[in-house]
Every structure is written in C-alpha cells, then in structure tokens.
XYZ file of C-alpha atoms in Angstrom:
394
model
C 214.886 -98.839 116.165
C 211.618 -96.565 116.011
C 208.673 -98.558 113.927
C 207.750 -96.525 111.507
C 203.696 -96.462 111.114
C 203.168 -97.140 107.453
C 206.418 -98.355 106.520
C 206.382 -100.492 103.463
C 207.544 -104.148 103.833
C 208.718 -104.541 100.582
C 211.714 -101.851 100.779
C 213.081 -103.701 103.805
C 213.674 -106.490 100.053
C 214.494 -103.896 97.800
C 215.443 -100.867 99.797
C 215.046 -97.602 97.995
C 217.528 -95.296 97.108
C 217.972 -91.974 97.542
C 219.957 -88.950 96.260
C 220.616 -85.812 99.537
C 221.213 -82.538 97.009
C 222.506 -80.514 99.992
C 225.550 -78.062 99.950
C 225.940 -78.669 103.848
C 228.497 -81.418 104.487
C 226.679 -81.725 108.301
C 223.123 -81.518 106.293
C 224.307 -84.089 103.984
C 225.757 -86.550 106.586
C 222.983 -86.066 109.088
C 220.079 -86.753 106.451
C 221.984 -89.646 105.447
C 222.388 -91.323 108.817
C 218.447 -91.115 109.190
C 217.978 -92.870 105.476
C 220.157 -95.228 106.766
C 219.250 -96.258 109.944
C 215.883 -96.768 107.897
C 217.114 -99.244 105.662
C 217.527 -97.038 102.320
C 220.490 -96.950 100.159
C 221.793 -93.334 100.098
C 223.385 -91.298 97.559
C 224.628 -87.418 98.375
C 225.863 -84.069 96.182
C 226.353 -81.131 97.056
C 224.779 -78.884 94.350
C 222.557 -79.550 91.411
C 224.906 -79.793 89.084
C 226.793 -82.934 90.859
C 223.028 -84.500 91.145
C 222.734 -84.522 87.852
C 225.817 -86.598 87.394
C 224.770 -88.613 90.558
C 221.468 -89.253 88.317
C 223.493 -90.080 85.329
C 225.785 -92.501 87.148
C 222.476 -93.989 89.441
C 219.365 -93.867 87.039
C 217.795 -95.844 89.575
C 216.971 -93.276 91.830
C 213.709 -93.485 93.894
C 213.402 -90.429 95.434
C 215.420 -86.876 95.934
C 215.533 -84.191 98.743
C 216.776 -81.218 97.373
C 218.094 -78.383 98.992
C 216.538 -75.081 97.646
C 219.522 -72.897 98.447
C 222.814 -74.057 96.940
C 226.081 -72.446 94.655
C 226.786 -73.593 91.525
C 223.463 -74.638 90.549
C 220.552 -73.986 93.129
C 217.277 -76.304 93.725
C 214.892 -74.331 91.238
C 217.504 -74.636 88.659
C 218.003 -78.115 89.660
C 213.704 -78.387 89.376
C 213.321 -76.772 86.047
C 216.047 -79.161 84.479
C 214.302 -81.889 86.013
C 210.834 -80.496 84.559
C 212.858 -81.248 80.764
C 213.405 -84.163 81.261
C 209.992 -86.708 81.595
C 211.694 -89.665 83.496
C 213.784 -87.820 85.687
C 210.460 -85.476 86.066
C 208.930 -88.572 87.312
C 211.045 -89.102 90.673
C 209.698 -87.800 93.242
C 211.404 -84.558 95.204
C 211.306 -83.210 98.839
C 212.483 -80.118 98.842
C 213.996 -78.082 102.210
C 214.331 -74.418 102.856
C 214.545 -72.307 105.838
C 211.801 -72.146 108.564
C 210.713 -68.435 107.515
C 211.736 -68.661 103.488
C 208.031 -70.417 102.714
C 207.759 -68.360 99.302
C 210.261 -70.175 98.318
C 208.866 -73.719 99.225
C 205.817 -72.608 97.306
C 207.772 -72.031 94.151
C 209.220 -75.719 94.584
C 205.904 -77.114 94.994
C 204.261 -75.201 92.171
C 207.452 -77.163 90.212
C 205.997 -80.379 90.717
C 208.203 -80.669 93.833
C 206.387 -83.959 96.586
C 206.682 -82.274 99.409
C 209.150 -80.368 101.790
C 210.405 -79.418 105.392
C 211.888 -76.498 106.752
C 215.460 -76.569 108.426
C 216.679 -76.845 111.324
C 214.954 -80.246 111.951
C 214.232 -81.367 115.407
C 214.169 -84.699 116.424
C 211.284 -85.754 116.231
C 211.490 -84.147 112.315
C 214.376 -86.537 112.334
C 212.673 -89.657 113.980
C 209.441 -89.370 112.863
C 208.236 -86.701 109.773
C 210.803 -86.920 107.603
C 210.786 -90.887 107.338
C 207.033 -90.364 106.975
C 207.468 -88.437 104.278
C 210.054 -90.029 102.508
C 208.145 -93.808 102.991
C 205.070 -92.224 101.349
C 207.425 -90.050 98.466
C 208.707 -93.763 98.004
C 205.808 -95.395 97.991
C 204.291 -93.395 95.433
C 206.699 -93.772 93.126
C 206.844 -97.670 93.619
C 203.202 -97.838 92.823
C 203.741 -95.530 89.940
C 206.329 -97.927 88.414
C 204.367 -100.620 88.926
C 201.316 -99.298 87.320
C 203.669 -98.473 84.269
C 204.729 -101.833 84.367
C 201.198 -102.824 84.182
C 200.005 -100.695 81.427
C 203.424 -101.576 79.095
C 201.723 -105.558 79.724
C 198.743 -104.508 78.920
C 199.475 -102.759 75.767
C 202.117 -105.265 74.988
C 198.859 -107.916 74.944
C 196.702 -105.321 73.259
C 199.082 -104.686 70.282
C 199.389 -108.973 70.232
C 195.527 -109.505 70.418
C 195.206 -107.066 67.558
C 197.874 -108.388 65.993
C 196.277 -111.784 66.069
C 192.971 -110.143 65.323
C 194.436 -109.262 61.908
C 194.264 -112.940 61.215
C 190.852 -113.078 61.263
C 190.372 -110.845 58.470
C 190.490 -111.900 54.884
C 193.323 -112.418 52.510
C 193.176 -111.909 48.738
C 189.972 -112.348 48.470
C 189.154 -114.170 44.941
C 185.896 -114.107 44.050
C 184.479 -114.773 40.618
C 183.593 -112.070 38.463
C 183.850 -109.959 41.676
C 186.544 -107.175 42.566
C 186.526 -106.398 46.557
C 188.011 -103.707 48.550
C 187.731 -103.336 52.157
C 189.297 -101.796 55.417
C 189.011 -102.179 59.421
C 189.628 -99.017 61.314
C 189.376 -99.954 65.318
C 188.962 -98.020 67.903
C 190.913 -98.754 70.516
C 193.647 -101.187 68.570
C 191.538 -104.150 69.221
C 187.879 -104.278 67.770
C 185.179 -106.447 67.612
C 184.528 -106.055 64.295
C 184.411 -109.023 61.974
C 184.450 -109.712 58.031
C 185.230 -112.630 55.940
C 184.806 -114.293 52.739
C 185.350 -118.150 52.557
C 184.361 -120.818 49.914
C 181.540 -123.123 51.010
C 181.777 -125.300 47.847
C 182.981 -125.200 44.162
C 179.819 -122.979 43.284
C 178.990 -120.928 46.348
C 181.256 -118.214 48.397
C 180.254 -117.304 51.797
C 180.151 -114.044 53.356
C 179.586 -112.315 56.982
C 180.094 -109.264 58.744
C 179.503 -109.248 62.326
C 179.700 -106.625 64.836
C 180.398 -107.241 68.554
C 179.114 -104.749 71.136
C 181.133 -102.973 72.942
C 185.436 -103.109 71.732
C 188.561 -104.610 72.959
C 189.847 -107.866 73.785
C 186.512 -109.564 75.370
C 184.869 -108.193 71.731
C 187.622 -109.240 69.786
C 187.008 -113.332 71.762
C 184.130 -113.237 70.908
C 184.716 -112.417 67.265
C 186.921 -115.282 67.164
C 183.871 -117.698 67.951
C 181.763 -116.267 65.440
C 184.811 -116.592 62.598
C 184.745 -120.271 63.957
C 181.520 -121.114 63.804
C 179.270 -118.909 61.102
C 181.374 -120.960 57.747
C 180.551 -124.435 59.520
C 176.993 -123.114 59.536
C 176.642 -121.626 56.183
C 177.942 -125.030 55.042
C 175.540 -126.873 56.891
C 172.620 -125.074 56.640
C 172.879 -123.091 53.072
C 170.370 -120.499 54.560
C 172.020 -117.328 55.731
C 169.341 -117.000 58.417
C 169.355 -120.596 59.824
C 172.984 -120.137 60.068
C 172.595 -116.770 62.187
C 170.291 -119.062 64.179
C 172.771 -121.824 65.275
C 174.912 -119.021 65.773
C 172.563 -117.385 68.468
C 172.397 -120.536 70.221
C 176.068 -120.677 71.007
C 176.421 -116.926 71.394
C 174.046 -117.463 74.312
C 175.779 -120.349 76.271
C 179.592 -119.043 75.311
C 179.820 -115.653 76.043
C 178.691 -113.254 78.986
C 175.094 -112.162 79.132
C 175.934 -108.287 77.866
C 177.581 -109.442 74.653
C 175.463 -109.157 71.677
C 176.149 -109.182 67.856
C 174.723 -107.827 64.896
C 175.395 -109.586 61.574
C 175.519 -109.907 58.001
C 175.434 -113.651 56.555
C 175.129 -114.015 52.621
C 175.721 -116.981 50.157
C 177.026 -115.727 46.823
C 176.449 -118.551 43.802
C 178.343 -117.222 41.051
C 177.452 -119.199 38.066
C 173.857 -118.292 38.562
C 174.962 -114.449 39.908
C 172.582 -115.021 43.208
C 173.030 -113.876 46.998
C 171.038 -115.088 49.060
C 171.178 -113.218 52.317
C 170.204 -112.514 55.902
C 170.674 -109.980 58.562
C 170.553 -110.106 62.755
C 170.385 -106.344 63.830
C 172.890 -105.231 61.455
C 172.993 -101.893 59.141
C 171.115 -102.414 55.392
C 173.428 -103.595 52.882
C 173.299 -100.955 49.738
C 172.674 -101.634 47.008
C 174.177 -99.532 43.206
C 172.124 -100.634 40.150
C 173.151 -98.498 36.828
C 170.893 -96.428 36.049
C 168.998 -96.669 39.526
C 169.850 -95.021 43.113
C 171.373 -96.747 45.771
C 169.459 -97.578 47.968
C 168.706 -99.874 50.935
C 168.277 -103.332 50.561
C 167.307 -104.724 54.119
C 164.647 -104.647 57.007
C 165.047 -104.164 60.867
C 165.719 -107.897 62.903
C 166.513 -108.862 66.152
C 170.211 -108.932 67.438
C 172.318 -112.114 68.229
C 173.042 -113.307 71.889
C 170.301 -111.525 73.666
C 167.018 -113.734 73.211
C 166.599 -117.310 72.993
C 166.330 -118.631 69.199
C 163.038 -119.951 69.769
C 161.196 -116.980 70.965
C 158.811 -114.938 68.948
C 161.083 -112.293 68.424
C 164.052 -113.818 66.708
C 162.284 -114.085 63.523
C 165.467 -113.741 60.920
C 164.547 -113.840 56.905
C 165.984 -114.780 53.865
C 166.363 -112.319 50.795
C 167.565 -113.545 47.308
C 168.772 -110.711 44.857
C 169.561 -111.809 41.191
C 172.952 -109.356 40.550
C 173.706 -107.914 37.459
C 176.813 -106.875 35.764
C 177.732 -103.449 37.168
C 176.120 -103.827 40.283
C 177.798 -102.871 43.374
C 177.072 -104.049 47.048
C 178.398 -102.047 50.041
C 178.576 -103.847 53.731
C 179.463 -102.133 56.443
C 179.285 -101.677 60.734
C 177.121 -99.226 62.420
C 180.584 -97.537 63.441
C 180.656 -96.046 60.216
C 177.065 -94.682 60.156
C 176.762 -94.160 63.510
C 180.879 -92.055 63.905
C 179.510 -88.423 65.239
C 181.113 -85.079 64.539
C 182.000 -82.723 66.992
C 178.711 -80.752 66.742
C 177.379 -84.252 67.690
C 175.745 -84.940 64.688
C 176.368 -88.665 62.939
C 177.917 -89.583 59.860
C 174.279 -91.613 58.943
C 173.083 -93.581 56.581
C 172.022 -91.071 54.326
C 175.096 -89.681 53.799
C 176.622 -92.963 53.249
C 174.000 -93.722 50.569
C 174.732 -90.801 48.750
C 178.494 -91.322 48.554
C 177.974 -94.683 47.453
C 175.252 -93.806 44.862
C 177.986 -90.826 43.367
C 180.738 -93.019 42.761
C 179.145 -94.868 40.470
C 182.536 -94.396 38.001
C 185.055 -94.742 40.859
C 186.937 -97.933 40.914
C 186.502 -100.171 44.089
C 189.537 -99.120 46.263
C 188.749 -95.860 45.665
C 185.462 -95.783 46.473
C 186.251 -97.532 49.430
C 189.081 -94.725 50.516
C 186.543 -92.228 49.390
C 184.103 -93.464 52.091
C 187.429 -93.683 54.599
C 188.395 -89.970 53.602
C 185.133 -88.626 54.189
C 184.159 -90.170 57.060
C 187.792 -88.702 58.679
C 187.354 -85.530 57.602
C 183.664 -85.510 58.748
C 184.367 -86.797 62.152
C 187.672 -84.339 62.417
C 189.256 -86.416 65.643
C 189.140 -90.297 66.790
C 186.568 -92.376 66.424
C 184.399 -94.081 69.007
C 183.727 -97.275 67.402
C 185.142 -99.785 65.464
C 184.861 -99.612 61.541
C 184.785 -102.025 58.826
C 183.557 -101.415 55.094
C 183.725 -103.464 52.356
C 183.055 -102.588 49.120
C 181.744 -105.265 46.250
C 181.941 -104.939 42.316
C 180.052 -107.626 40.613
C-alpha cells in the first residue's frame, strides 16, 4: 500500500466517510476502490437527487465528490441545493468534469465547491492526487468540526460564567429612605463590571462600583475578588478610601500585572443621611440637588492594581456629603460615558449630566431606562464596553 505523504493518523481511528455522486457505474466503482484501499468508508449515488437521500440517510458525511454532469439532477443543481442548506453547505465537495470542460469547474468552484479533477484519471491521479486531495478536503473539515466543537465549549462556559456573574449583582436592594434602580449591559456576555449594596451594620449600608479593565472571563475573576473582599474592608476599616487601599494590596499580589480597577466605595449612614465616600480612578458620581444643577461631585485619583499602596501616587480621599430629601445620586462605569457613536464621537459626561439634571420629575426606573434608551439610540449598534448605572433616590 502507497504511504500517503500527509495522511492523517487519526482517520486510520475514525475513518472518514464519503459520498461518490457519479452517474457512471465504472466511475462510481473505480473511485470507490481507491477510498477504500485508503481506509475511508464509502457511500455512492448516481445523481443528485439520490445524494440527497444518501445525505438524509448518512448525515455524517465528511466529504463529497460530485460529478458535474449527471440526469435527473446535475452537480450545479446538486451545489446550489447544498448552498440552502448551512450544514450540508459545510461539507466539503470535489467536484469532476471533463479534461477540456474547465468553465464548468470554475462555476463549481465559484459555488463554494473544495476542489476538483478532470476525468479520465491516470494512475498516478488515482494513486497519488486524488487521495491528496481528498486527505486535505477531510482534514479540513475535521479541524472545522473541531473548532466548532471548541467554540460551542467556549460559549457554553461563557453563557455559565455570566450566568454566575449575575450572582454577583445585587438583589432587592432595601435601603432606608432610599429607592434604587440599576442595570448591567456587558459587552461581550461576560463583563467586568461590578456593583453592590450590602449592610455593614444596623446603621450603615455599604456601597461599590468597580470596573475591571479589559472584559470577559479573566475581568469577570477578578470582579469576584473584589465582591469578596471590598465589604470585609468597609467593615473593617469604615473609611471608603482605606478600604480601596487594602484592596490595592491584594489586587497587586492576586491578579496579573495588566489588570487594573477603577472604583467607587461609599458608606451610607441613614439615620444621620451621610455618605461618606471615596474613589480609585473611577467616573464622578453626580450629584441632583432641587433647585441646583447636577453636577460633579468627585476629583481625579489613581487606579487600583497598578502602583504599590505606599507610593506617592496612590493618595485616595475621603468626601462626606450631608443628603437631603430629594436628592438623587447617579453611579456609573466609564462604559457609559466613554460608548462612541459611529461618527466616533462619545456619549461623555456632559451629556450624561444633562440627562440626569432633566429628569429631575422622572421616577427612578425611568430615569434609569431613560439613560439606557439614550445611550442605545446614541450609540446606534453594540457597544464596546461593559455598562453599569445605578440610579439613587434619597
């Protein structure tokens, strides 16, 4: 038996099979003593019509040769039903034709035909290029259905990490005096986008909002630390900054060094009405006072996870705001301010500001699907980052 250069181990395990569309009985029989003698399983028809029911009957086809020139129902009508139908479209065909008919072979190619040979074959066609051809036809669709195989795992563990991601997000949130409406719009199923609200004692509520670089599963990991450690902290520490702090520390020994974070870390009191709050690189919190324009409530600071706690730079303060009835605090991710249009221009904070400071008598949810609506209809297609806004009414 010849050794076929290139021939793939693995079909000698799980041989391939193949369908001969041929109206010749000779064509037919001699094609199939080559597939044979090669290992392949080998399934024949005579016209396109009884391929289609060889299909039907063997859906495990891995590769067709197709004659172009057949009654009943010829190779290009064989290729155009074919082109309907997306997994049958996805096997791969050799088509055959006579030496001088090469228009023909042309139209078969431009059909999304593999390849093709011209008849009569001689034996080294017989010995040598046609088992090339098929064992790389074959090949190609192996690695094909492999890399489907692949993708359906990997979008089988995407849809579970966001899934589980969903956990991490807040339930009926209860808050005292406080009405809260939020949402989480990621990009790419899985985000790294993180909000919570958790009680740190009978008289204090704690609040973050953290925002991982980058999105995906390693993002959404490392969001999973943060909702670990930042309540431990805020308990601890009281001080939204000093908890950021801690935080920094183990952002820098647990995760890779191209992960950073930007946060939002607040301690509401609600008997007294006081927040006391900090930020690490994160968007301004805004701020809607009756009778006054929202506006900005926070400073510039250094990100999380990219310098060292002590250093100079990671100087993180705390802000205390007395809240009065009426007032209304909006968090939010850069995804939201910085979500770009297709002229390329960003959705910003200004514009944010401004829809926040005219809803002044919208209710909570819908000022929070006003921000949603608008920020769709501004971006007019997907958007690049993950998104979370959440919407307070004190």
């Amino acid at each position: 038996m010849i050794n076929l250069c290139g021939y793939d181990p693995d079909l000698r395990q799980n041989p391939a099979k193949i369908l001969i569309v041929d109206d010749s009985k000779l064509t037919r029989e001699m094609l199939r003593a080559v597939m044979l003698k090669f290992g392949y399983k080998v399934v024949t028809a005579q016209h396109g019509r009884a391929a289609i029911e060889a299909l039907t009957a063997a859906p495990d086809i891995d590769l067709i040769i197709l004659d172009l020139v057949m009654p009943v129902m010829n190779g290009f009508e064989f290729l155009q039903w074919r082109a309907e139908r997306p997994e049958v479209n996805l096997i791969p065909v050799i088509v055959s034709s006579s030496l001088d008919d090469f228009d023909a072979i042309t139209i078969a190619l431009s059909m999304n035909s593999y390849d093709y040979f011209t008849k009569p074959l001689t034996e080294r066609d017989m010995e040598v290029t046609l088992p090339l051809k098929i064992t790389n036809a074959v090949a190609t669709r192996r690695l094909m259905l492999q890399t489907r195989r692949q993708n359906e795992l990997l979008n089988y563990e995407l849809e579970m990490a966001a899934r589980y991601q969903q956990f991490l997000l807040p339930r009926d949130v209860n808050i005292q005096g406080v009405k809260v409406a939020y949402q989480f719009e990621p990009c790419s199923g899985v985000g790294g986008d993180y909000f919570d609200f958790f009680e740190l004692s009978r008289d204090e509520v704690g609040m973050v909002v953290a925002d991982v670089s980058g999105h995906g599963v390693a993002s959404a990991m490392t969001a999973t630390i943060i909702k670990a450690l930042i309540p431990r902290y805020l308990e601890i520490y009281k001080a939204p900054s000093a908890a950021l702090l801690a935080l920094n520390d183990d952002l820098l020994k647990l995760t890779p060094d191209d992960v950073f974070v930007t946060a939002f870390a607040g301690v509401y009191r609600p008997a007294s009405r006081q927040l006391i709050w900090s930020t690490a690189g994160h968007p301004s919190p805004i701020l809607a006072r009756k009778d006054r324009p929202a506006s900005l409530l926070g400073e510039e600071s250094p990100i999380l996870g990219f310098f060292a706690s002590n250093d100079a730079t990671m100087k993180l303060c705390d802000q205390l705001i007395d809240i009065l009835p009426g007032d209304r605090l909006v968090l939010y991710t850069d995804g939201l301010i910085e979500a770009k249009n297709q002229a390329d221009v960003m959705f910003g904070v200004n514009r944010l500001t401004h829809l926040v400071g005219s809803g002044g008598g919208v209710a909570t949810e819908a000022l929070k699907d006003m921000i949603c609506q608008e920020l769709f209809r501004f971006v007019g297609g997907p958007i690049n980052d993950d998104v979370a806004i959440i919407v307070l009414d004190f």
